[in-house]
Amino acid sequence: MKQDLKDRYAAQAAVIKAMAHPTRLLILNSLKKRETCVCELRDLVGDDISTVSKHLLVLKSAGLVAARREGNWLYYRLTCPCVMDFARCIAGIAG
């Protein structure tokens, strides 16, 4: 396999790996509706802010979310809404 093809598959696998956690899927699903403050995501997830921030960092590193600062809070948005099509497809398999 050519190196550029390997690199492309590695990048795709990194995105899938970032999505491969129930909490991160919950966050992504919430963000498909609207930009959301990390404090709201904390309440949704039910974990402390540091745990939620770590999940968001994984998603941000994979290019799935972006953040903007407003005062003391960060607001996150989905950068690639089509990933929810992938999640919906998997949900159909998993039941």
PDB file of C-alpha atoms in Angstrom:
ATOM      1  CA  MET A   1       0.000   0.000   0.000  1.00  0.00           C
ATOM      2  CA  LYS A   2       1.306   3.441  -0.867  1.00  0.00           C
ATOM      3  CA  GLN A   3       2.340   5.724   1.978  1.00  0.00           C
ATOM      4  CA  ASP A   4      -0.171   8.462   1.131  1.00  0.00           C
ATOM      5  CA  LEU A   5      -2.996   5.925   1.233  1.00  0.00           C
ATOM      6  CA  LYS A   6      -1.727   4.584   4.572  1.00  0.00           C
ATOM      7  CA  ASP A   7      -1.607   8.127   5.925  1.00  0.00           C
ATOM      8  CA  ARG A   8      -5.159   8.815   4.760  1.00  0.00           C
ATOM      9  CA  TYR A   9      -6.453   5.643   6.435  1.00  0.00           C
ATOM     10  CA  ALA A  10      -4.526   6.457   9.602  1.00  0.00           C
ATOM     11  CA  ALA A  11      -6.152   9.899   9.724  1.00  0.00           C
ATOM     12  CA  GLN A  12      -9.604   8.379   9.209  1.00  0.00           C
ATOM     13  CA  ALA A  13      -8.938   5.807  11.937  1.00  0.00           C
ATOM     14  CA  ALA A  14      -7.941   8.603  14.330  1.00  0.00           C
ATOM     15  CA  VAL A  15     -11.326  10.273  13.813  1.00  0.00           C
ATOM     16  CA  ILE A  16     -13.161   6.993  14.378  1.00  0.00           C
ATOM     17  CA  LYS A  17     -11.057   6.327  17.476  1.00  0.00           C
ATOM     18  CA  ALA A  18     -11.947   9.772  18.855  1.00  0.00           C
ATOM     19  CA  MET A  19     -15.631   8.938  18.416  1.00  0.00           C
ATOM     20  CA  ALA A  20     -15.251   5.505  20.042  1.00  0.00           C
ATOM     21  CA  HIS A  21     -16.438   6.451  23.529  1.00  0.00           C
ATOM     22  CA  PRO A  22     -20.037   6.710  24.790  1.00  0.00           C
ATOM     23  CA  THR A  23     -19.451  10.105  26.412  1.00  0.00           C
ATOM     24  CA  ARG A  24     -17.889  11.546  23.278  1.00  0.00           C
ATOM     25  CA  LEU A  25     -20.797  10.268  21.161  1.00  0.00           C
ATOM     26  CA  LEU A  26     -23.199  11.925  23.606  1.00  0.00           C
ATOM     27  CA  ILE A  27     -21.273  15.196  23.309  1.00  0.00           C
ATOM     28  CA  LEU A  28     -21.212  15.018  19.499  1.00  0.00           C
ATOM     29  CA  ASN A  29     -24.927  14.283  19.383  1.00  0.00           C
ATOM     30  CA  SER A  30     -25.627  17.256  21.624  1.00  0.00           C
ATOM     31  CA  LEU A  31     -23.455  19.543  19.501  1.00  0.00           C
ATOM     32  CA  LYS A  32     -25.306  18.662  16.308  1.00  0.00           C
ATOM     33  CA  LYS A  33     -28.193  20.752  17.617  1.00  0.00           C
ATOM     34  CA  ARG A  34     -26.294  23.900  18.611  1.00  0.00           C
ATOM     35  CA  GLU A  35     -23.109  25.411  19.919  1.00  0.00           C
ATOM     36  CA  THR A  36     -22.876  24.578  23.612  1.00  0.00           C
ATOM     37  CA  CYS A  37     -21.005  25.863  26.643  1.00  0.00           C
ATOM     38  CA  VAL A  38     -18.671  23.409  28.328  1.00  0.00           C
ATOM     39  CA  CYS A  39     -20.654  23.995  31.537  1.00  0.00           C
ATOM     40  CA  GLU A  40     -23.818  22.695  29.836  1.00  0.00           C
ATOM     41  CA  LEU A  41     -21.923  19.703  28.465  1.00  0.00           C
ATOM     42  CA  ARG A  42     -20.670  18.984  31.977  1.00  0.00           C
ATOM     43  CA  ASP A  43     -24.268  18.923  33.229  1.00  0.00           C
ATOM     44  CA  LEU A  44     -25.356  16.741  30.317  1.00  0.00           C
ATOM     45  CA  VAL A  45     -22.562  14.218  30.785  1.00  0.00           C
ATOM     46  CA  GLY A  46     -22.714  14.236  34.579  1.00  0.00           C
ATOM     47  CA  ASP A  47     -18.930  14.244  35.049  1.00  0.00           C
ATOM     48  CA  ASP A  48     -16.668  16.927  36.429  1.00  0.00           C
ATOM     49  CA  ILE A  49     -15.515  19.690  34.114  1.00  0.00           C
ATOM     50  CA  SER A  50     -11.983  18.321  33.867  1.00  0.00           C
ATOM     51  CA  THR A  51     -13.209  14.941  32.558  1.00  0.00           C
ATOM     52  CA  VAL A  52     -15.528  16.620  30.044  1.00  0.00           C
ATOM     53  CA  SER A  53     -12.675  18.910  28.961  1.00  0.00           C
ATOM     54  CA  LYS A  54     -10.461  15.868  28.301  1.00  0.00           C
ATOM     55  CA  HIS A  55     -13.156  14.343  26.101  1.00  0.00           C
ATOM     56  CA  LEU A  56     -13.518  17.639  24.251  1.00  0.00           C
ATOM     57  CA  LEU A  57      -9.756  17.822  23.734  1.00  0.00           C
ATOM     58  CA  VAL A  58      -9.814  14.384  22.082  1.00  0.00           C
ATOM     59  CA  LEU A  59     -12.646  15.499  19.807  1.00  0.00           C
ATOM     60  CA  LYS A  60     -10.916  18.788  19.032  1.00  0.00           C
ATOM     61  CA  SER A  61      -7.603  17.060  18.251  1.00  0.00           C
ATOM     62  CA  ALA A  62      -9.443  14.828  15.787  1.00  0.00           C
ATOM     63  CA  GLY A  63     -10.937  17.896  14.101  1.00  0.00           C
ATOM     64  CA  LEU A  64     -14.506  17.043  15.075  1.00  0.00           C
ATOM     65  CA  VAL A  65     -15.195  20.101  17.233  1.00  0.00           C
ATOM     66  CA  ALA A  66     -13.975  23.677  17.530  1.00  0.00           C
ATOM     67  CA  ALA A  67     -14.193  26.084  20.435  1.00  0.00           C
ATOM     68  CA  ARG A  68     -14.537  29.792  20.997  1.00  0.00           C
ATOM     69  CA  ARG A  69     -14.085  31.669  24.248  1.00  0.00           C
ATOM     70  CA  GLU A  70     -16.748  33.935  25.684  1.00  0.00           C
ATOM     71  CA  GLY A  71     -15.735  35.380  29.034  1.00  0.00           C
ATOM     72  CA  ASN A  72     -14.610  32.527  31.266  1.00  0.00           C
ATOM     73  CA  TRP A  73     -16.347  29.798  29.262  1.00  0.00           C
ATOM     74  CA  LEU A  74     -15.592  27.868  26.112  1.00  0.00           C
ATOM     75  CA  TYR A  75     -18.371  27.180  23.636  1.00  0.00           C
ATOM     76  CA  TYR A  76     -18.018  24.137  21.411  1.00  0.00           C
ATOM     77  CA  ARG A  77     -19.506  23.434  18.015  1.00  0.00           C
ATOM     78  CA  LEU A  78     -19.444  20.514  15.627  1.00  0.00           C
ATOM     79  CA  THR A  79     -17.082  21.162  12.717  1.00  0.00           C
ATOM     80  CA  CYS A  80     -18.144  18.215  10.612  1.00  0.00           C
ATOM     81  CA  PRO A  81     -21.868  17.476  11.036  1.00  0.00           C
ATOM     82  CA  CYS A  82     -21.696  14.586   8.565  1.00  0.00           C
ATOM     83  CA  VAL A  83     -19.975  12.447  11.233  1.00  0.00           C
ATOM     84  CA  MET A  84     -23.411  12.120  12.781  1.00  0.00           C
ATOM     85  CA  ASP A  85     -24.467  10.199   9.642  1.00  0.00           C
ATOM     86  CA  PHE A  86     -21.761   7.676  10.508  1.00  0.00           C
ATOM     87  CA  ALA A  87     -22.948   7.527  14.124  1.00  0.00           C
ATOM     88  CA  ARG A  88     -26.559   7.084  12.970  1.00  0.00           C
ATOM     89  CA  CYS A  89     -25.474   4.237  10.682  1.00  0.00           C
ATOM     90  CA  ILE A  90     -23.704   2.476  13.553  1.00  0.00           C
ATOM     91  CA  ALA A  91     -26.719   3.012  15.815  1.00  0.00           C
ATOM     92  CA  GLY A  92     -28.775   1.092  13.249  1.00  0.00           C
ATOM     93  CA  ILE A  93     -26.393  -1.855  13.537  1.00  0.00           C
ATOM     94  CA  ALA A  94     -26.025  -1.756  17.328  1.00  0.00           C
ATOM     95  CA  GLY A  95     -29.749  -1.362  17.911  1.00  0.00           C
TER      96      GLY A  95
END
